[in-house]
Coordinates of C-alpha atoms in Angstrom, one line a residue:
M1 CA -18.6 41.0 31.6
R2 CA -16.9 38.7 29.1
A3 CA -13.4 39.3 30.8
R4 CA -14.8 38.5 34.1
N5 CA -16.2 35.1 32.9
R6 CA -13.0 34.2 31.0
P7 CA -10.7 31.8 33.1
A8 CA -7.3 33.1 34.2
A9 CA -4.6 33.1 31.7
V10 CA -2.1 30.3 31.9
R11 CA 1.4 29.7 30.5
G12 CA 1.6 27.8 27.2
S13 CA 3.2 24.8 28.9
V14 CA -0.2 24.4 30.9
L15 CA -2.1 24.4 27.7
N16 CA 0.4 21.8 26.1
L17 CA 0.1 19.6 29.2
A18 CA -3.6 19.7 28.9
A19 CA -3.5 18.9 25.2
A20 CA -1.2 16.0 25.9
L21 CA -3.3 14.5 28.5
W22 CA -6.3 14.8 26.1
L23 CA -4.5 13.2 23.4
L24 CA -3.2 10.2 25.5
A25 CA -6.5 9.6 27.4
L26 CA -9.0 9.8 24.5
L27 CA -7.3 9.5 21.2
N28 CA -4.8 6.7 22.0
E29 CA -6.9 3.5 22.7
P30 CA -5.0 1.4 20.0
F31 CA -1.7 2.3 21.6
W32 CA -2.7 1.3 25.0
V33 CA -4.1 -1.8 23.9
S34 CA -0.9 -2.8 22.0
L35 CA 1.2 -1.6 25.0
W36 CA -0.9 -3.6 27.3
Q37 CA -0.3 -6.7 25.2
A38 CA 3.3 -5.8 24.6
T39 CA 3.9 -5.9 28.4
G40 CA 1.9 -9.0 29.2
G41 CA -0.6 -7.1 31.3
W42 CA -0.4 -6.4 35.0
D43 CA 2.2 -8.2 36.9
A44 CA 2.8 -7.1 40.6
E45 CA 6.4 -8.0 40.4
H46 CA 6.9 -5.3 37.6
A47 CA 4.6 -2.7 39.1
A48 CA 7.2 0.0 39.2
Y49 CA 7.9 -0.5 35.4
L50 CA 4.4 -0.7 34.6
L51 CA 3.2 2.4 36.4
T52 CA 6.2 4.5 34.5
L53 CA 4.8 3.7 31.1
P54 CA 1.9 6.3 31.2
V55 CA 4.3 8.8 32.7
F56 CA 7.0 8.3 30.0
A57 CA 4.3 8.3 27.3
L58 CA 3.0 11.7 28.7
A59 CA 6.5 13.0 29.0
W60 CA 7.1 12.0 25.2
V61 CA 4.0 13.7 23.9
W62 CA 4.2 16.8 26.1
L63 CA 7.9 17.3 25.1
T64 CA 6.9 17.1 21.4
L65 CA 4.1 19.8 21.8
E66 CA 6.7 21.9 23.7
L67 CA 9.2 21.7 20.8
L68 CA 6.5 22.5 18.2
T69 CA 4.8 25.6 20.0
W70 CA 6.3 28.8 20.1
G71 CA 5.2 32.6 20.4
R72 CA 2.1 33.6 18.6
A73 CA 2.2 30.5 16.7
A74 CA 1.9 28.3 19.6
K75 CA -2.0 28.3 19.5
P76 CA -2.6 27.7 15.9
V77 CA 0.0 24.9 15.9
L78 CA -1.5 23.2 18.9
C79 CA -5.1 23.6 17.4
T80 CA -3.8 22.0 14.2
I81 CA -2.3 19.2 16.0
L82 CA -5.4 18.3 17.9
V83 CA -7.5 18.3 14.7
L84 CA -5.2 16.1 12.9
S85 CA -4.7 13.9 15.6
A86 CA -8.4 13.3 15.9
A87 CA -8.5 12.5 12.1
V88 CA -5.7 10.0 12.5
A89 CA -7.0 8.4 15.5
Y90 CA -10.3 7.9 13.8
F91 CA -8.8 5.7 11.0
M92 CA -6.4 3.9 13.5
H93 CA -9.4 3.0 15.6
R94 CA -11.6 1.9 12.7
Y95 CA -9.1 -0.2 10.7
G96 CA -6.6 -1.0 13.1
I97 CA -3.8 0.5 10.9
A98 CA -0.5 1.9 12.1
F99 CA 0.9 5.1 10.9
D100 CA 4.2 5.7 9.2
R101 CA 5.9 7.5 6.2
G102 CA 4.4 4.8 3.8
M103 CA 0.8 5.5 5.1
L104 CA 1.2 9.0 4.8
T105 CA 2.6 8.7 1.2
N106 CA -0.7 6.7 0.4
V107 CA -2.7 9.5 2.0
M108 CA -0.8 12.2 -0.2
E109 CA -1.0 10.3 -3.5
T110 CA -4.6 9.0 -3.3
D111 CA -7.2 10.5 -5.7
V112 CA -10.3 12.3 -5.0
A113 CA -12.6 9.1 -5.6
E114 CA -10.7 7.0 -3.3
A115 CA -10.6 9.6 -0.6
R116 CA -14.2 10.2 -0.9
E117 CA -15.1 6.6 0.0
L118 CA -13.3 7.0 3.4
L119 CA -15.6 10.0 4.2
S120 CA -18.6 9.4 6.5
P121 CA -20.8 11.1 9.2
S122 CA -19.1 9.2 12.0
L123 CA -15.7 10.6 10.8
A124 CA -16.9 14.2 10.9
F125 CA -18.6 13.7 14.4
W126 CA -15.5 12.3 15.5
I127 CA -13.1 15.0 14.3
V128 CA -15.4 17.5 15.6
G129 CA -15.9 16.0 19.0
F130 CA -12.4 14.9 19.7
G131 CA -10.4 17.6 17.6
V132 CA -12.3 20.8 16.8
L133 CA -14.0 21.3 20.1
P134 CA -10.9 20.9 22.2
A135 CA -9.0 23.1 19.7
L136 CA -11.7 25.7 20.1
A137 CA -11.2 25.4 23.9
V138 CA -7.3 26.0 23.4
A139 CA -8.1 29.0 21.1
W140 CA -10.5 30.5 23.6
W141 CA -8.4 30.0 26.8
P142 CA -6.2 33.1 27.5
R143 CA -2.5 32.4 27.2
L144 CA -0.2 34.3 29.6
P145 CA 1.6 36.9 27.6
R146 CA 5.4 36.4 27.9
G147 CA 8.3 38.2 26.2
L148 CA 11.0 36.5 24.3
V149 CA 13.3 36.1 27.2
A150 CA 10.6 35.0 29.5
T151 CA 9.3 32.6 26.8
V152 CA 12.9 30.7 26.1
T153 CA 13.3 30.7 29.8
D154 CA 10.1 28.9 30.5
K155 CA 10.7 26.6 27.6
V156 CA 14.0 25.6 28.8
I157 CA 12.9 24.9 32.4
V158 CA 9.9 22.8 31.3
V159 CA 11.8 20.9 28.7
S160 CA 14.6 20.1 31.1
A161 CA 12.0 18.9 33.6
I162 CA 10.4 16.6 31.1
V163 CA 13.7 15.2 30.0
F164 CA 14.8 14.8 33.5
V165 CA 11.8 12.9 34.3
A166 CA 12.0 10.7 31.2
G167 CA 15.7 10.1 31.9
M168 CA 15.2 9.0 35.4
I169 CA 12.7 6.5 34.1
L170 CA 15.0 5.1 31.5
V171 CA 17.9 5.0 34.0
F172 CA 15.9 3.0 36.7
Q173 CA 14.1 0.9 34.1
T174 CA 16.8 0.5 31.4
A175 CA 16.5 -3.3 30.8
A176 CA 12.7 -3.2 30.7
Y177 CA 12.6 -0.1 28.3
T178 CA 15.3 -1.6 26.1
S179 CA 13.4 -4.9 25.8
L180 CA 10.2 -3.0 24.9
F181 CA 11.7 -0.7 22.3
R182 CA 13.8 -3.5 20.6
N183 CA 10.8 -6.1 20.4
H184 CA 7.9 -3.8 19.8
R185 CA 9.0 -1.1 17.4
D186 CA 5.5 -0.8 16.1
L187 CA 4.3 1.0 19.4
R188 CA 6.0 4.0 18.0
L189 CA 3.6 4.0 15.0
Q190 CA 0.6 3.8 17.2
L191 CA 1.2 6.8 19.4
V192 CA -0.7 9.9 18.2
P193 CA 0.6 12.5 17.5
T194 CA 4.1 11.5 17.3
N195 CA 3.6 8.9 14.8
Y196 CA 2.2 11.2 12.0
L197 CA 4.5 14.0 12.9
S198 CA 7.4 11.6 12.5
A199 CA 6.0 10.4 9.2
A200 CA 5.5 13.9 8.0
H201 CA 9.1 14.9 8.8
G202 CA 10.3 11.8 6.7
Y203 CA 8.0 12.4 3.9
V204 CA 9.0 16.2 3.6
K205 CA 12.6 15.4 4.0
A206 CA 12.4 13.0 1.1
R207 CA 10.5 15.3 -1.1
L208 CA 13.0 18.0 -0.5
K209 CA 15.9 16.0 -1.6
P210 CA 17.8 17.8 -4.6
S211 CA 16.3 16.6 -7.8
Q212 CA 18.4 14.1 -9.4
R213 CA 18.9 13.5 -13.0
L214 CA 16.9 10.4 -14.2
E215 CA 19.1 7.2 -14.0
V216 CA 19.1 5.5 -17.4
V217 CA 19.3 1.9 -17.3
S218 CA 17.8 1.1 -20.7
T219 CA 21.0 1.9 -22.7
G220 CA 21.8 -1.0 -25.1
A221 CA 18.6 -2.8 -24.5
T222 CA 17.7 -5.1 -27.4
R223 CA 15.4 -8.1 -28.4
T224 CA 16.9 -11.6 -28.5
E225 CA 17.4 -12.6 -32.4
S226 CA 14.5 -15.2 -32.1
A227 CA 12.2 -12.5 -30.8
A228 CA 13.2 -9.9 -33.3
Q229 CA 12.9 -12.1 -36.2
S230 CA 9.4 -13.4 -35.6
R231 CA 6.8 -12.4 -38.3
R232 CA 3.5 -12.2 -36.3
P233 CA 3.3 -9.4 -33.8
M234 CA 3.4 -10.6 -30.2
V235 CA 1.2 -8.8 -27.6
F236 CA 2.1 -9.2 -23.8
V237 CA -0.7 -7.9 -21.6
M238 CA 0.4 -7.2 -17.9
V239 CA -2.5 -6.8 -15.6
V240 CA -1.8 -5.2 -12.3
G241 CA -4.4 -6.0 -9.7
E242 CA -5.1 -3.7 -6.9
T243 CA -5.4 -5.2 -3.3
M244 CA -5.9 -8.7 -4.2
R245 CA -4.6 -11.1 -1.7
A246 CA -3.7 -14.7 -2.8
A247 CA -5.3 -16.4 -0.1
N248 CA -8.8 -15.7 -1.5
L249 CA -8.2 -17.6 -4.8
P250 CA -9.4 -21.2 -5.1
W251 CA -6.1 -22.5 -6.7
N252 CA -4.3 -21.3 -3.6
G253 CA -6.5 -23.5 -1.4
Y254 CA -9.3 -21.0 -0.7
D255 CA -12.7 -23.0 -0.2
R256 CA -14.9 -20.4 -2.2
P257 CA -15.4 -20.3 -6.0
T258 CA -14.0 -16.8 -6.3
A259 CA -12.5 -17.5 -9.8
P260 CA -14.9 -19.8 -11.5
L261 CA -13.8 -18.7 -14.9
L262 CA -10.2 -18.7 -14.7
S263 CA -10.2 -22.0 -12.7
K264 CA -11.5 -23.7 -16.0
R265 CA -8.5 -22.4 -18.1
A266 CA -5.9 -25.1 -18.7
S267 CA -3.4 -22.5 -20.2
L268 CA -3.3 -20.6 -16.8
V269 CA 0.1 -21.1 -15.0
N270 CA -0.3 -20.3 -11.2
F271 CA 2.8 -19.4 -9.5
G272 CA 1.0 -19.4 -6.2
K273 CA 1.6 -17.0 -3.3
A274 CA 4.2 -14.3 -4.2
A275 CA 5.7 -11.9 -1.7
S276 CA 4.8 -8.4 -2.4
C277 CA 7.5 -5.5 -2.3
G278 CA 5.3 -3.4 0.1
T279 CA 1.9 -3.3 1.8
A280 CA 0.6 -0.4 -0.3
T281 CA 0.5 0.8 -3.6
A282 CA 2.8 3.8 -3.2
V283 CA 5.6 1.1 -2.5
S284 CA 4.5 -1.9 -4.3
L285 CA 3.7 -0.5 -7.7
P286 CA 6.9 1.3 -8.4
C287 CA 9.1 -1.2 -6.6
M288 CA 7.7 -4.2 -8.9
F289 CA 8.5 -2.2 -12.0
L290 CA 12.2 -1.5 -11.1
D291 CA 15.3 -3.8 -11.1
V292 CA 16.5 -3.1 -7.6
G293 CA 14.2 -5.3 -5.8
R294 CA 12.5 -4.8 -2.4
Q295 CA 15.8 -4.5 -0.4
G296 CA 17.2 -1.8 -2.9
Y297 CA 14.0 0.3 -3.2
D298 CA 13.8 3.7 -1.8
D299 CA 10.7 6.0 -1.6
G300 CA 10.3 7.9 -4.8
L301 CA 12.9 5.8 -6.9
A302 CA 10.7 5.4 -9.9
Y303 CA 10.6 9.1 -10.4
R304 CA 14.5 9.0 -10.5
R305 CA 15.3 5.7 -12.3
E306 CA 14.0 4.2 -15.5
S307 CA 11.5 1.5 -15.0
L308 CA 10.8 -1.9 -16.9
L309 CA 8.6 0.0 -19.3
D310 CA 11.6 2.3 -20.4
V311 CA 13.6 -0.8 -21.1
L312 CA 11.0 -2.6 -23.1
Q313 CA 10.3 0.6 -25.2
A314 CA 14.1 1.1 -25.7
A315 CA 14.3 -2.3 -27.0
G316 CA 11.6 -1.5 -29.7
L317 CA 8.4 -2.7 -28.3
D318 CA 5.3 -0.5 -28.2
V319 CA 4.3 0.1 -24.7
W320 CA 1.1 1.2 -23.3
W321 CA -0.4 2.0 -19.8
L322 CA -4.1 1.8 -19.5
S323 CA -5.3 2.9 -16.1
N324 CA -8.4 2.7 -14.0
N325 CA -6.5 3.6 -10.9
S326 CA -4.8 6.6 -9.3
G327 CA -1.6 7.1 -11.2
C328 CA 1.5 4.9 -11.9
K329 CA 3.9 6.4 -9.2
G330 CA 6.4 7.3 -11.8
V331 CA 6.8 4.0 -13.7
C332 CA 4.7 4.8 -16.9
D333 CA 6.1 8.5 -17.0
R334 CA 7.8 8.1 -20.3
V335 CA 5.4 5.6 -22.3
Q336 CA 2.0 6.0 -23.8
V337 CA -0.7 6.6 -21.2
I338 CA -4.4 6.4 -21.3
D339 CA -6.6 7.4 -18.3
V340 CA -9.3 5.1 -19.3
P341 CA -12.3 6.7 -17.4
A342 CA -11.4 10.1 -18.6
A343 CA -10.8 9.0 -22.2
A344 CA -14.2 7.2 -22.2
A345 CA -15.9 10.2 -20.8
K346 CA -18.3 8.2 -18.7
D347 CA -20.1 9.2 -15.6
C348 CA -19.3 6.0 -13.7
G349 CA -21.2 6.9 -10.5
E350 CA -20.3 6.9 -6.9
G351 CA -17.5 4.1 -6.8
G352 CA -15.9 5.3 -10.1
C353 CA -15.6 3.2 -13.3
T354 CA -15.7 -0.5 -12.7
D355 CA -12.7 -2.5 -14.5
E356 CA -14.9 -3.4 -17.5
V357 CA -13.6 0.0 -19.0
L358 CA -10.2 -1.5 -19.2
V359 CA -11.3 -4.2 -21.4
E360 CA -12.9 -1.8 -23.8
A361 CA -9.6 0.1 -23.8
L362 CA -7.6 -3.1 -24.5
K363 CA -10.0 -4.0 -27.4
A364 CA -9.3 -0.6 -29.0
R365 CA -5.7 -1.0 -28.7
L366 CA -5.5 -4.6 -30.1
A367 CA -7.2 -3.4 -33.2
N368 CA -4.3 -1.1 -34.0
V369 CA -1.4 -3.4 -33.2
E370 CA 1.3 -3.6 -35.8
R371 CA 4.4 -4.8 -33.9
D372 CA 5.3 -6.5 -30.6
T373 CA 3.6 -4.8 -27.9
V374 CA 3.3 -4.5 -24.1
I375 CA 0.0 -3.4 -22.6
V376 CA -0.3 -2.7 -18.9
M377 CA -3.8 -2.7 -17.4
H378 CA -3.9 -1.1 -13.9
M379 CA -7.1 -2.2 -12.2
K380 CA -9.3 -0.7 -9.6
G381 CA -9.6 -4.3 -8.4
Q382 CA -10.5 -4.8 -4.7
H383 CA -9.6 -1.4 -3.4
G384 CA -11.4 -0.7 -0.1
P385 CA -13.1 0.0 2.1
A386 CA -16.0 0.2 -0.2
Y387 CA -15.6 -3.2 -1.7
Y388 CA -19.2 -3.3 -2.7
L389 CA -18.6 -0.5 -5.2
R390 CA -16.0 -2.6 -7.1
Y391 CA -18.4 -4.8 -8.7
P392 CA -21.8 -4.6 -10.6
T393 CA -24.7 -6.0 -8.4
E394 CA -25.1 -9.2 -10.8
F395 CA -21.5 -10.4 -9.5
E396 CA -22.8 -10.4 -5.6
A397 CA -22.7 -14.2 -5.3
F398 CA -21.8 -14.1 -1.6
G399 CA -24.1 -12.1 1.0
P400 CA -24.8 -10.3 3.1
V401 CA -22.2 -7.7 2.3
C402 CA -20.8 -4.8 4.2
R403 CA -22.0 -1.7 2.8
D404 CA -20.4 0.7 5.4
N405 CA -16.9 2.0 4.8
A406 CA -16.3 2.0 8.6
L407 CA -15.5 -1.9 8.2
N408 CA -15.6 -2.4 12.0
R409 CA -19.3 -1.9 12.1
C410 CA -19.8 -4.8 9.8
S411 CA -19.3 -8.4 10.8
V412 CA -16.1 -10.2 9.3
E413 CA -18.3 -12.2 7.4
Q414 CA -20.1 -9.4 5.6
V415 CA -16.6 -7.7 4.9
V416 CA -15.2 -10.9 3.5
N417 CA -18.5 -11.4 1.4
A418 CA -18.0 -8.0 -0.2
Y419 CA -14.3 -8.6 -0.9
D420 CA -14.8 -11.9 -2.5
N421 CA -17.5 -10.6 -4.7
A422 CA -14.9 -8.1 -6.0
V423 CA -12.4 -10.8 -6.5
R424 CA -15.1 -12.8 -8.4
Y425 CA -15.4 -9.7 -10.8
S426 CA -11.9 -9.5 -11.2
D427 CA -11.8 -13.0 -12.3
F428 CA -14.5 -12.0 -15.1
I429 CA -12.3 -9.1 -16.1
L430 CA -9.3 -11.3 -16.5
D431 CA -11.4 -13.9 -18.3
Q432 CA -12.7 -11.2 -20.6
T433 CA -9.1 -10.0 -21.3
I434 CA -8.1 -13.4 -22.4
R435 CA -11.2 -13.8 -24.6
E436 CA -10.2 -10.4 -26.4
L437 CA -6.6 -11.9 -26.8
E438 CA -8.0 -15.2 -28.0
A439 CA -10.3 -13.5 -30.6
R440 CA -7.2 -12.2 -32.5
S441 CA -5.3 -15.5 -32.5
D442 CA -5.5 -15.4 -36.4
R443 CA -2.8 -12.6 -36.6
L444 CA -1.4 -12.2 -33.0
D445 CA 0.6 -14.3 -30.6
T446 CA -0.5 -13.4 -27.2
A447 CA 0.2 -13.9 -23.4
M448 CA -1.0 -12.4 -20.1
V449 CA 0.6 -12.0 -16.8
F450 CA -1.4 -11.0 -13.8
V451 CA 0.1 -10.0 -10.4
S452 CA -1.4 -7.9 -7.6
D453 CA 0.4 -5.0 -5.9
H454 CA -0.4 -5.9 -2.3
G455 CA -2.9 -7.9 -0.2
E456 CA -5.5 -6.9 2.3
S457 CA -6.6 -7.4 6.0
L458 CA -10.3 -8.2 6.2
G459 CA -10.7 -8.2 10.1
E460 CA -8.2 -10.8 11.0
K461 CA -7.0 -9.7 14.7
G462 CA -9.1 -6.5 14.2
L463 CA -7.1 -5.2 11.2
F464 CA -8.7 -3.9 8.0
L465 CA -7.3 -2.7 4.9
H466 CA -3.5 -2.4 4.2
G467 CA -0.5 -0.3 4.6
M468 CA 0.9 -1.9 7.8
P469 CA 4.7 -1.4 8.0
Y470 CA 6.2 -4.4 6.2
E471 CA 8.0 -5.9 9.2
F472 CA 4.9 -6.0 11.3
A473 CA 2.3 -6.7 8.4
P474 CA 0.4 -10.0 8.4
Q475 CA 1.0 -12.4 5.6
V476 CA -2.4 -11.6 4.1
Q477 CA -1.1 -8.1 3.3
K478 CA 2.1 -9.4 1.9
E479 CA 1.1 -12.3 -0.1
V480 CA -0.3 -11.6 -3.7
P481 CA -1.4 -13.8 -6.8
F482 CA 1.1 -14.1 -9.7
V483 CA -0.3 -16.1 -12.7
A484 CA 0.4 -16.4 -16.5
W485 CA -1.8 -17.2 -19.2
L486 CA 0.2 -18.9 -21.9
P487 CA -1.9 -20.3 -24.9
A488 CA -0.5 -23.3 -27.0
A489 CA 0.7 -21.1 -29.8
T490 CA 2.7 -18.9 -27.5
R491 CA 4.1 -21.6 -25.6
V492 CA 5.3 -23.1 -29.1
R493 CA 6.7 -19.9 -30.1
L494 CA 8.5 -19.1 -26.8
Q495 CA 9.5 -23.0 -26.4
L496 CA 8.2 -22.8 -22.7
D497 CA 7.7 -25.9 -20.6
V498 CA 4.6 -25.5 -18.5
A499 CA 5.3 -28.4 -16.2
C500 CA 8.6 -26.7 -15.4
L501 CA 7.0 -23.4 -14.6
S502 CA 4.4 -25.1 -12.4
R503 CA 7.2 -26.4 -10.2
R504 CA 7.9 -22.5 -9.4
K505 CA 4.9 -22.2 -7.3
D506 CA 5.0 -20.4 -4.0
T507 CA 8.7 -19.4 -4.8
L508 CA 8.3 -16.0 -6.3
S509 CA 8.1 -12.2 -5.2
H510 CA 7.7 -8.9 -6.8
D511 CA 11.5 -9.0 -7.3
N512 CA 10.9 -11.5 -10.2
L513 CA 8.5 -9.6 -12.1
Y514 CA 11.0 -7.1 -13.8
H515 CA 13.4 -9.8 -15.0
S516 CA 10.5 -12.3 -16.1
M517 CA 9.0 -9.8 -18.1
L518 CA 12.1 -9.0 -19.8
G519 CA 12.6 -12.9 -20.3
L520 CA 9.1 -13.4 -21.6
T521 CA 9.4 -10.7 -24.2
G522 CA 12.9 -11.6 -25.2
T523 CA 14.3 -8.5 -24.1
R524 CA 18.0 -8.1 -22.8
A525 CA 19.6 -5.2 -21.0
G526 CA 22.3 -4.6 -18.5
T527 CA 20.0 -4.9 -15.6
Y528 CA 18.5 -8.3 -16.6
R529 CA 19.2 -11.2 -14.0
E530 CA 18.5 -14.6 -15.4
N531 CA 18.3 -16.0 -11.9
L532 CA 15.4 -13.8 -11.2
D533 CA 13.6 -14.7 -14.4
V534 CA 10.9 -17.3 -13.9
F535 CA 10.9 -18.3 -17.4
A536 CA 14.5 -18.9 -17.7
G537 CA 15.4 -22.5 -17.5
C538 CA 11.9 -23.4 -18.4
R539 CA 12.4 -23.1 -22.2
A540 CA 12.3 -26.5 -24.1
S541 CA 16.0 -26.2 -24.9
D542 CA 17.0 -25.6 -21.3
V543 CA 14.8 -28.3 -20.0
N544 CA 16.1 -30.9 -22.4
S545 CA 19.7 -29.7 -21.8
A546 CA 19.1 -30.3 -18.1
T547 CA 17.7 -33.7 -18.7
R548 CA 20.6 -34.8 -20.7
S549 CA 23.0 -33.5 -18.2
A550 CA 21.2 -35.5 -15.3
K551 CA 21.3 -38.7 -17.4
G552 CA 24.9 -38.1 -18.5
P553 CA 26.2 -38.6 -22.1
I554 CA 24.0 -40.3 -24.5

């Protein structure tokens, strides 16, 4: 009876075509919206071209499925693609993201706590409805048994037909498609499933590269004579923010008091809006600690090349990495690392530990400082989408707030309120960090540098979170705060001219961080570039020399 009720067996190409139609019709709304905007909407004069677009997209997806499904593995592969496509489409639909290798890297390198914040009943329903159910239908539908020769013959015929149709479209619409592909390269990152399949190919290819020996750049690193001869230990604290955008700080023109404590500090130097290396931690964090800059950075380079921390350590400084985030992406692999939540053995609840645990860890480190030291504090910051979990309730100054990880279900105002509360809490953490440094001014000279890894979209143009490809990303994902706290004693010791530093506002990027930290700590190495050191030229002797040169001989 069951055999009679089952439909007639079909060839694999028919199942692939049905799956391609399902994917294009139901899981590619962001792609179709972007394509419609890219073409300018309906135009009767270009009707032929516009009508070919769905056919070409179908041909492309169908061809992809044909090339990936072979023999007995065909159904499992197709079912996996359907389920994965539903998951990817959900996040693209909810947050307006595009999917490339960088986004896949973020997924692969996130921790359990961060991944948990993205889970929700709506995600489960979406994956079941748009992924699992069609996958079960594919698994249940009988596939016509074919021998090896017949399978290859069928595949060649179908692939040839698809390629012919797509080729004819490109031949007769060459100018239109050339313009579309050249001017809207982001479209390929929005077409499910080819976007994440291409990302997976690039990710695996990069990870399968032959292991390389660590490239040593710290050889010969040393301290300048003035730095080496100082009697009092100097502590340089570098705070790495997570997902803080420069646009939401009052000293960059924001009309909300998101940093009431730091705004009162006269010793704070604001370098304004700095350009990030990337739009996600997996790129920006390792890139900012390397000497190669954004243009020279390659995926995974921090695992193959020594970082700023290696150079500082080789020059004789104690170097510590205090983490309240998901790893350092290779840059801290050879220095002293403390996973602060694990070391504190605290049950920090649903959102993990707030950044106050970093201040406690810093306090313990400062008590044991005996020589010049660099301490990096890697914050949890404003990591989304659960911004409301990033701060204690007493810091909820702006309301109402979004308490849903599907941010598009909240109003933009609610999303911004939750984010700004998290920024306000980071202001408190940075101020507490400064207070801990000030409390030891009797025996230590201190300085603090704060820079975030990347920014964030908060609903502008329907985009949320971060991780967009750099060339297409909005400025709010690429502009980050860059500030330095330099108390009077430190300015005197390092001969720094604050007025000179203030003139560097809105001119910096992550490319400056490596060389500026070497300059601030009085460290010299073969990788140091004075033109990228924000402190170079702003020491009292340099400023006086420049003034005398401008005035001519005395």
